[in-house]
Coordinates of C-alpha atoms (C1' of nucleotides) in Angstrom, one line a residue:
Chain A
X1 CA 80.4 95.0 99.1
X2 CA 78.9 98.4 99.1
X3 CA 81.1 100.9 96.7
X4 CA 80.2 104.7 96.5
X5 CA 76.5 104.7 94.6
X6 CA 75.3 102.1 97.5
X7 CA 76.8 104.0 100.5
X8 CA 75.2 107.0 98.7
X9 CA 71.6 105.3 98.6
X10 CA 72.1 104.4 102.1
X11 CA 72.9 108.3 103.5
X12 CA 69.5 109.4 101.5
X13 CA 67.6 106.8 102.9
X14 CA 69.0 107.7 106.4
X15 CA 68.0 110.7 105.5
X16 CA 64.4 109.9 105.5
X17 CA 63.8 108.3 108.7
X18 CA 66.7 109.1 111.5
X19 CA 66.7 112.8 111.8
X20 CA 65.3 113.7 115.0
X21 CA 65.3 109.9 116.1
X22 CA 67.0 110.0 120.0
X23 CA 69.1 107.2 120.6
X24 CA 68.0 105.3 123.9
X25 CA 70.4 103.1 123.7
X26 CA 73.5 101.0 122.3
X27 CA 74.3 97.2 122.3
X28 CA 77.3 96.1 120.9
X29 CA 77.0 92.6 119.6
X30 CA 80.5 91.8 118.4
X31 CA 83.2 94.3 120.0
X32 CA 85.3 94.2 116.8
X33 CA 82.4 95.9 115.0
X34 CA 83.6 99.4 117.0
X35 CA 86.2 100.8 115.8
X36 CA 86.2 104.2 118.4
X37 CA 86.3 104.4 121.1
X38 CA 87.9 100.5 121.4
X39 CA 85.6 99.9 124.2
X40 CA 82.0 99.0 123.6
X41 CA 81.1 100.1 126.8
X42 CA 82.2 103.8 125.9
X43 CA 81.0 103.5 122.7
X44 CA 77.4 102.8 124.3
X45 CA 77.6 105.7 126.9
X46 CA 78.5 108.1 124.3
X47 CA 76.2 107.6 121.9
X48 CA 73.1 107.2 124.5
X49 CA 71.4 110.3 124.3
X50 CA 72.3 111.8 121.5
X51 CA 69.9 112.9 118.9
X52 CA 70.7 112.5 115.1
X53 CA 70.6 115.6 113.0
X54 CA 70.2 115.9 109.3
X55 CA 74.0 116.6 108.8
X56 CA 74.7 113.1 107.2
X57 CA 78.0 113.5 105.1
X58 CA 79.7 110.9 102.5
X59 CA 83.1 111.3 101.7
X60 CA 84.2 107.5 99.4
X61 CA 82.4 104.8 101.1
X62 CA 82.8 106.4 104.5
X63 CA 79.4 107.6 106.0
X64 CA 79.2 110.3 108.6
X65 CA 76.0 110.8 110.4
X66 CA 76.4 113.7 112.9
X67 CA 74.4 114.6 116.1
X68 CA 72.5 117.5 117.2
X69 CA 74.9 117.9 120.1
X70 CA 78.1 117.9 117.4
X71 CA 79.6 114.2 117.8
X72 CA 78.9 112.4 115.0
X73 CA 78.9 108.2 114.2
X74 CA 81.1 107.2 111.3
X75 CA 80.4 104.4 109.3
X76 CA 82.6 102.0 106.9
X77 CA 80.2 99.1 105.7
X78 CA 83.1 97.1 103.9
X79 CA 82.1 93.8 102.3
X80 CA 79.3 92.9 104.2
X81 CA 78.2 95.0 106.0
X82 CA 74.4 97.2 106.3
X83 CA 72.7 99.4 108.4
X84 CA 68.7 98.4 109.2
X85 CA 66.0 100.3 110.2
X86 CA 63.9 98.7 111.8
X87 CA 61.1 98.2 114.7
X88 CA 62.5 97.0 117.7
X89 CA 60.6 93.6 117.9
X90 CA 61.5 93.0 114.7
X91 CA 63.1 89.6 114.6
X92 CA 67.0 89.8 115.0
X93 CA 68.9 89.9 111.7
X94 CA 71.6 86.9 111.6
X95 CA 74.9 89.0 111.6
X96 CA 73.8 92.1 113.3
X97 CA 76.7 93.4 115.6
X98 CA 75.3 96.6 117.0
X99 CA 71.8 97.4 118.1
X100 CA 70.9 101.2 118.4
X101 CA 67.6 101.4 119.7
X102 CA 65.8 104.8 119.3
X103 CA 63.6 106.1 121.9
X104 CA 60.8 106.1 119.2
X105 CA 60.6 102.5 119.2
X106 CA 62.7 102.2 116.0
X107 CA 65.8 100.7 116.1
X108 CA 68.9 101.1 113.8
X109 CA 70.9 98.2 113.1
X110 CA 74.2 97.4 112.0
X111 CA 74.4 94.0 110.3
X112 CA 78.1 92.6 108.9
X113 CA 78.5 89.2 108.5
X114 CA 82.7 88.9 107.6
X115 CA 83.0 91.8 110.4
X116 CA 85.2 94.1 108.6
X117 CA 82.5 97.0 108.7
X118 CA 83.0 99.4 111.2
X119 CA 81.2 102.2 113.4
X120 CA 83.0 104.8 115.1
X121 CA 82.1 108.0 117.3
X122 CA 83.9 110.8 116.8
X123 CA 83.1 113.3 119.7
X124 CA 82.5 116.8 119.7
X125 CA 85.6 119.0 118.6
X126 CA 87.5 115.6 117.4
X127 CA 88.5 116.1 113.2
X128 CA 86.9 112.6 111.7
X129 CA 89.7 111.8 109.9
X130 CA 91.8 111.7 113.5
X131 CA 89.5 108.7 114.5
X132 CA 88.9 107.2 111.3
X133 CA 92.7 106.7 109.7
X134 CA 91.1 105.7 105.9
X135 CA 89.2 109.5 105.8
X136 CA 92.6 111.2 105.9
X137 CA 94.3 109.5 102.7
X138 CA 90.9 110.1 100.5
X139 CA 91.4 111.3 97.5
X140 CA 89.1 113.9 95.3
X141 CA 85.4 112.8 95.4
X142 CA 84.6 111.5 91.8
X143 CA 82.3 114.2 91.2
X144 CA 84.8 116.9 92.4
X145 CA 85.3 119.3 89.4
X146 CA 89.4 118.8 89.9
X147 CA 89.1 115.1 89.3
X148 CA 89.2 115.1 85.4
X149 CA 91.9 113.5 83.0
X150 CA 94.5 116.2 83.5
X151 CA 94.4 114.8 87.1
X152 CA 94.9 111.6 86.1
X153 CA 97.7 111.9 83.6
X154 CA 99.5 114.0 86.9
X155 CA 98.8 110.8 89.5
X156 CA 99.7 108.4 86.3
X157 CA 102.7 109.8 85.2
X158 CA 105.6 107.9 85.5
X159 CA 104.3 104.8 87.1
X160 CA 103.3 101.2 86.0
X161 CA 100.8 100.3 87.8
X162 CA 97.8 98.7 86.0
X163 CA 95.2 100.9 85.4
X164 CA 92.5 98.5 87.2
X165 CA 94.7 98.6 90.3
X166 CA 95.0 102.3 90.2
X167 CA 91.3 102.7 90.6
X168 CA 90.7 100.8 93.2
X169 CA 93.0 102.9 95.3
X170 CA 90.9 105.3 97.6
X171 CA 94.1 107.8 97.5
X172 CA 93.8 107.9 93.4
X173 CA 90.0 109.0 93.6
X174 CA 87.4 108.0 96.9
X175 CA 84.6 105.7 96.2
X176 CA 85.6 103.0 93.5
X177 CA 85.8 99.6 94.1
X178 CA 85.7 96.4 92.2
X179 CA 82.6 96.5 90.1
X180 CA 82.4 100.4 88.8
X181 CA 85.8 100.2 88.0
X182 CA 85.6 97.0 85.8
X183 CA 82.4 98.8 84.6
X184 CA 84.0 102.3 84.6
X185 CA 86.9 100.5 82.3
X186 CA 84.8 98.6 79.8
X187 CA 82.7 101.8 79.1
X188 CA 86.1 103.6 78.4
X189 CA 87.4 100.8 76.0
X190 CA 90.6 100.4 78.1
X191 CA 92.6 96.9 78.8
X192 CA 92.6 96.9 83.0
X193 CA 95.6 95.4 82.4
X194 CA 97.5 98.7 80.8
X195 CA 100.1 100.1 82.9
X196 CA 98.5 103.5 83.8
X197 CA 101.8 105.5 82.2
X198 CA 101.3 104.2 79.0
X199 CA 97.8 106.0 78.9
X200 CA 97.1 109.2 76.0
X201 CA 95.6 112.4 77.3
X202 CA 92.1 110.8 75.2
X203 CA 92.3 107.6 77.0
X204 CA 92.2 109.4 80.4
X205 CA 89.8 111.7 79.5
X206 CA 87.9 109.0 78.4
X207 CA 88.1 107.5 82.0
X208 CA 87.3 110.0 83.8
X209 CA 84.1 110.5 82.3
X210 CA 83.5 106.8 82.6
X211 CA 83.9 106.6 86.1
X212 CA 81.6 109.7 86.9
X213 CA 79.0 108.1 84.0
X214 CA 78.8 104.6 85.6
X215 CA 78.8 105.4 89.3
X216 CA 75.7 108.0 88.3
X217 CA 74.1 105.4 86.7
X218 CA 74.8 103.4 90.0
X219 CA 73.1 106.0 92.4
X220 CA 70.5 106.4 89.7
X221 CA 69.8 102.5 90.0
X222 CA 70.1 102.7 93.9
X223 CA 73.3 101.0 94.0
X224 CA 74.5 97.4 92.9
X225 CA 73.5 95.2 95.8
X226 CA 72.4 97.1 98.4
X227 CA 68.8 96.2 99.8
X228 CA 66.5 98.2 100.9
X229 CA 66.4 98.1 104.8
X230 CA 63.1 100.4 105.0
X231 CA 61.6 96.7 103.8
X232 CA 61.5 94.0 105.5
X233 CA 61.7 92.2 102.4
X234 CA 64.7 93.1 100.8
X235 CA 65.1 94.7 97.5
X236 CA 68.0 94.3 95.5
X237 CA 69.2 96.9 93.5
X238 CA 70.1 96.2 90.2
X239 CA 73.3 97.6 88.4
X240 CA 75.0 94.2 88.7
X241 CA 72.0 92.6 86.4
X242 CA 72.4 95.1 83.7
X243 CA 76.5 95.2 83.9
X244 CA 78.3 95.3 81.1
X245 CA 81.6 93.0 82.3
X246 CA 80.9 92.9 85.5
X247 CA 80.4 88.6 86.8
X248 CA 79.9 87.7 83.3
X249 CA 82.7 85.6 82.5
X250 CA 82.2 83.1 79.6
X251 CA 79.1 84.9 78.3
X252 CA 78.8 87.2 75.0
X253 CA 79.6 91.1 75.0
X254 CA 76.8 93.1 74.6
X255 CA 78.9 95.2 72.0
X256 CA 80.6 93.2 70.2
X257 CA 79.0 89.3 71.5
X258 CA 83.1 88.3 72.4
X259 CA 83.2 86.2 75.4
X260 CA 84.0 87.9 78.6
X261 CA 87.1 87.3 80.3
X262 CA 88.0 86.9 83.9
X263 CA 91.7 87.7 85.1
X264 CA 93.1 88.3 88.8
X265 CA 94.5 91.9 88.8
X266 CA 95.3 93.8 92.0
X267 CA 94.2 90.2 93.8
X268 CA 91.2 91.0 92.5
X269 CA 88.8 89.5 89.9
X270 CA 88.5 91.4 86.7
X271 CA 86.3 91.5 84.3
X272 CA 86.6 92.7 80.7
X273 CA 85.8 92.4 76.8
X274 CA 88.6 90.9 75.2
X275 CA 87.6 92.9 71.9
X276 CA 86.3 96.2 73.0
X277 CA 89.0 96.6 75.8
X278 CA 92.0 96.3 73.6
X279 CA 95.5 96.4 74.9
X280 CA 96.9 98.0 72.0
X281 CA 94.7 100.9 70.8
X282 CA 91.9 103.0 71.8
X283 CA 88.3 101.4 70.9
X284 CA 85.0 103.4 71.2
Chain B
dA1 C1' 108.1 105.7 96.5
dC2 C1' 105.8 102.1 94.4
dT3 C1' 103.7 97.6 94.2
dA4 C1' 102.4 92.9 95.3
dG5 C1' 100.6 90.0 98.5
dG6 C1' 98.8 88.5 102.9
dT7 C1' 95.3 89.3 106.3
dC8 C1' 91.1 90.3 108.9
dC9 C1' 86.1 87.1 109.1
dT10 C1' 82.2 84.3 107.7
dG11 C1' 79.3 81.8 104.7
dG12 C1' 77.8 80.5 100.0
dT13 C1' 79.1 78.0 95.9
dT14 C1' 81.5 74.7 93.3
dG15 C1' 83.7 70.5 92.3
dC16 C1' 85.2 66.0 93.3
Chain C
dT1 C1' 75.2 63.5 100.2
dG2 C1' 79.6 64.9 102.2
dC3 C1' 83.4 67.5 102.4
dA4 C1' 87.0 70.5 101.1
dA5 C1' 88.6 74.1 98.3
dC6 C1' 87.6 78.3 96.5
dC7 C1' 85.3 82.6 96.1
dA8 C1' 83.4 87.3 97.8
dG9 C1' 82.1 94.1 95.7
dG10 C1' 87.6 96.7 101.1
dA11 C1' 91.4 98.5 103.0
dC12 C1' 95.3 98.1 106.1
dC13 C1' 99.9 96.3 106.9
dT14 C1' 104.2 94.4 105.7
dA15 C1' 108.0 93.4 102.9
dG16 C1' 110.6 93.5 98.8

DNA sequence: ACTAGGTCCTGGTTGC
DNA sequence: TGCAACCAGGACCTAG
C-alpha cells in the first residue's frame, strides 16, 4: 500500500539503524518474495556478508539499499508489504517472508502478507534497472525540476486517457499511487474522470503543484499507513485521517460539505468532491 | 501506440 | 453465528 512519501519514511528510517549493520545471514521464507537471483539459496549466499552502507537510494516506490562492497538489495514493498527492524528473539511477525539477521543481533525483516513485494540483489557492476524491469520505465521523480505542467501538457497531448488513470502510471511521473493522486486531484479542483487532453495549460499547472504539495505533506506526516517498525508497537501514520477525498465516501466535503463520491477508474477506487472537482470548469 | 482488464496473493470487512 | 462475496494504497501482462 506504501506510495512514494511511505517508501521515503522507510529509507530515512533505514537510514538510522542499518548502516554499518553486517549481514550474518538470510532466510527466505516464501521463495516468491525474491525476485533476483530466482533462487533463494543464491539470494542467501550473496547477501551473507555483506555490510550495508549509507548509500540508500529511492527512485518511485523502488528502494535501493546498497553495500559496502558495491551490490546493493532492491526493494519493491507493493500492497503489503514492510521491512522490520527488529531483535532477533523478537517474536516472528505473521507474514514475514525473509529474515536477514545482522551479526549485531538485529535482524531486518521483510513482512508482505498478499506476497507481491519483492527483494532483489543486484551484484556488483549489474545496472539496477537490468534486474529490476519496473526501474527502467520510471518516469521523472515528482520533485525533479523537469516534471512541471509543460511536461504534462507534452505526455497529455493527444490522448484520452482519464486524468486519474494517467497518474497512476509510474511511466507518466514515479511515485503516485491511489491515494496522493485522488488527493493530488481534489487539491487541484479537477474531475479524475477528465480525459487528460482536454486539460488547459492552468489546470496542469495546477496539478503539478498538487502532486509535489500533497506527497510533501505525505513525507511531512511520515507517510499514510506506514508504521513504524523501530516500535514494536506500531504507529500509524496519519495522512489518510486528515485526507481530503480519500475513503470518505458518503461523508461531507471539507470545502464545500457535498458528499464524497466513490467511482471505479483505472480499476481502481476513486475518490472525489462532486462540487469542487467539477467536470466542466476549473474550481479553486 | 494507447487503453482496459485480468492477474498475482492473502486476509479483513460487509452483507445476507 | 456462518458463510460468501467483495474489497484492498501496485504493477505486469495480454488482448483489443
Amino acid at each position: 500500500m506504501p506510495e512514494l512519501p511511505e517508501v521515503e519514511t522507510l529509507r530515512r528510517d533505514l537510514l538510522i539503524h542499518l548502516p554499518g549493520e553486517r549481514v550474518a545471514g538470510v532466510e527466505v521464507l516464501r521463495s516468491d518474495s525474491v525476485g533476483y537471483p530466482a533462487d533463494p539459496a543464491v539470494f542467501s549466499a550473496q547477501m551473507t556478508g555483506q555490510v550495508f552502507s549509507d548509500r540508500m537510494l529511492r527512485r518511485g516506490k523502488y528502494l535501493l539499499l546498497y553495500f559496502e562492497q558495491g551490490a546493493a538489495m532492491g526493494v519493491h514493498l507493493r500492497m503489503s508489504g514492510r521491512l522490520l527492524w527488529r531483535r532477533a528473539e523478537a517474536p516472528l511477525e505473521p507474514h514475514t517472508r525473509v529474515r536477514i539477521p545482522m551479526a549485531s543481533g538485529h535482524e531486518l525483516r521483510f513482512e508482505d502478507m498478499r506476497v507481491f513485494g519483492r527483494l532483489w540483489l543486484i551484484p556488483v557492476g549489474v545496472p539496477p534497472e537490468r534486474v529490476m524491469g519496473g526501474l527502467a520505465r520510471l518516469g521523472p521523480e515528482p520533485f525533479a525540476e523537469m516534471f512541471d505542467g509543460r511536461y504534462l501538457a507534452g505526455r497529455f497531448a493527444g490522448r484520452n486517457q482519464p486524468v486519474k488513470s494517467a497518474l497512476l502510471d509510474q511511466q507518466l511521473v514515479a511515485g503516485v499511487g491511489n491515494i496522493y493522486a485522488d488527493e493530488a486531484l481534489f487539491s487541484s479542483g479537477i474531475h479524475p474522470a477528465l480525459p487528460v487532453g482536454g486539460l488547459d495549460a492552468a489546470a496542469l499547472e495546477r496539478l503539478h503543484r498538487a502532486v509535489v504539495k500533497v506527497l510533501e505533506a505525505g513525507i511531512a506526516q511520515r507517510g499514510a499507513t506506514l508504521r513504524n517498525y523501530t516500535d514494536a508497537q506500531g504507529i500509524n501514520g496519519n495522512y489518510a485521517g486528515t485526507a481530503w477525498v480519500y475513503g470518505r465516501k458518503g461523508q461531507p466535503c471539507r470545502v464545500c460539505h457535498s458528499l464524497i463520491e466513490r467511482i471505479r477508474l483505472a480499476g481502481r477506487s476513486t475518490h472525489f468532491c462532486p462540487t469542487c472537482q467539477c467536470a466542466q470548469q476549473s474550481v479553486q
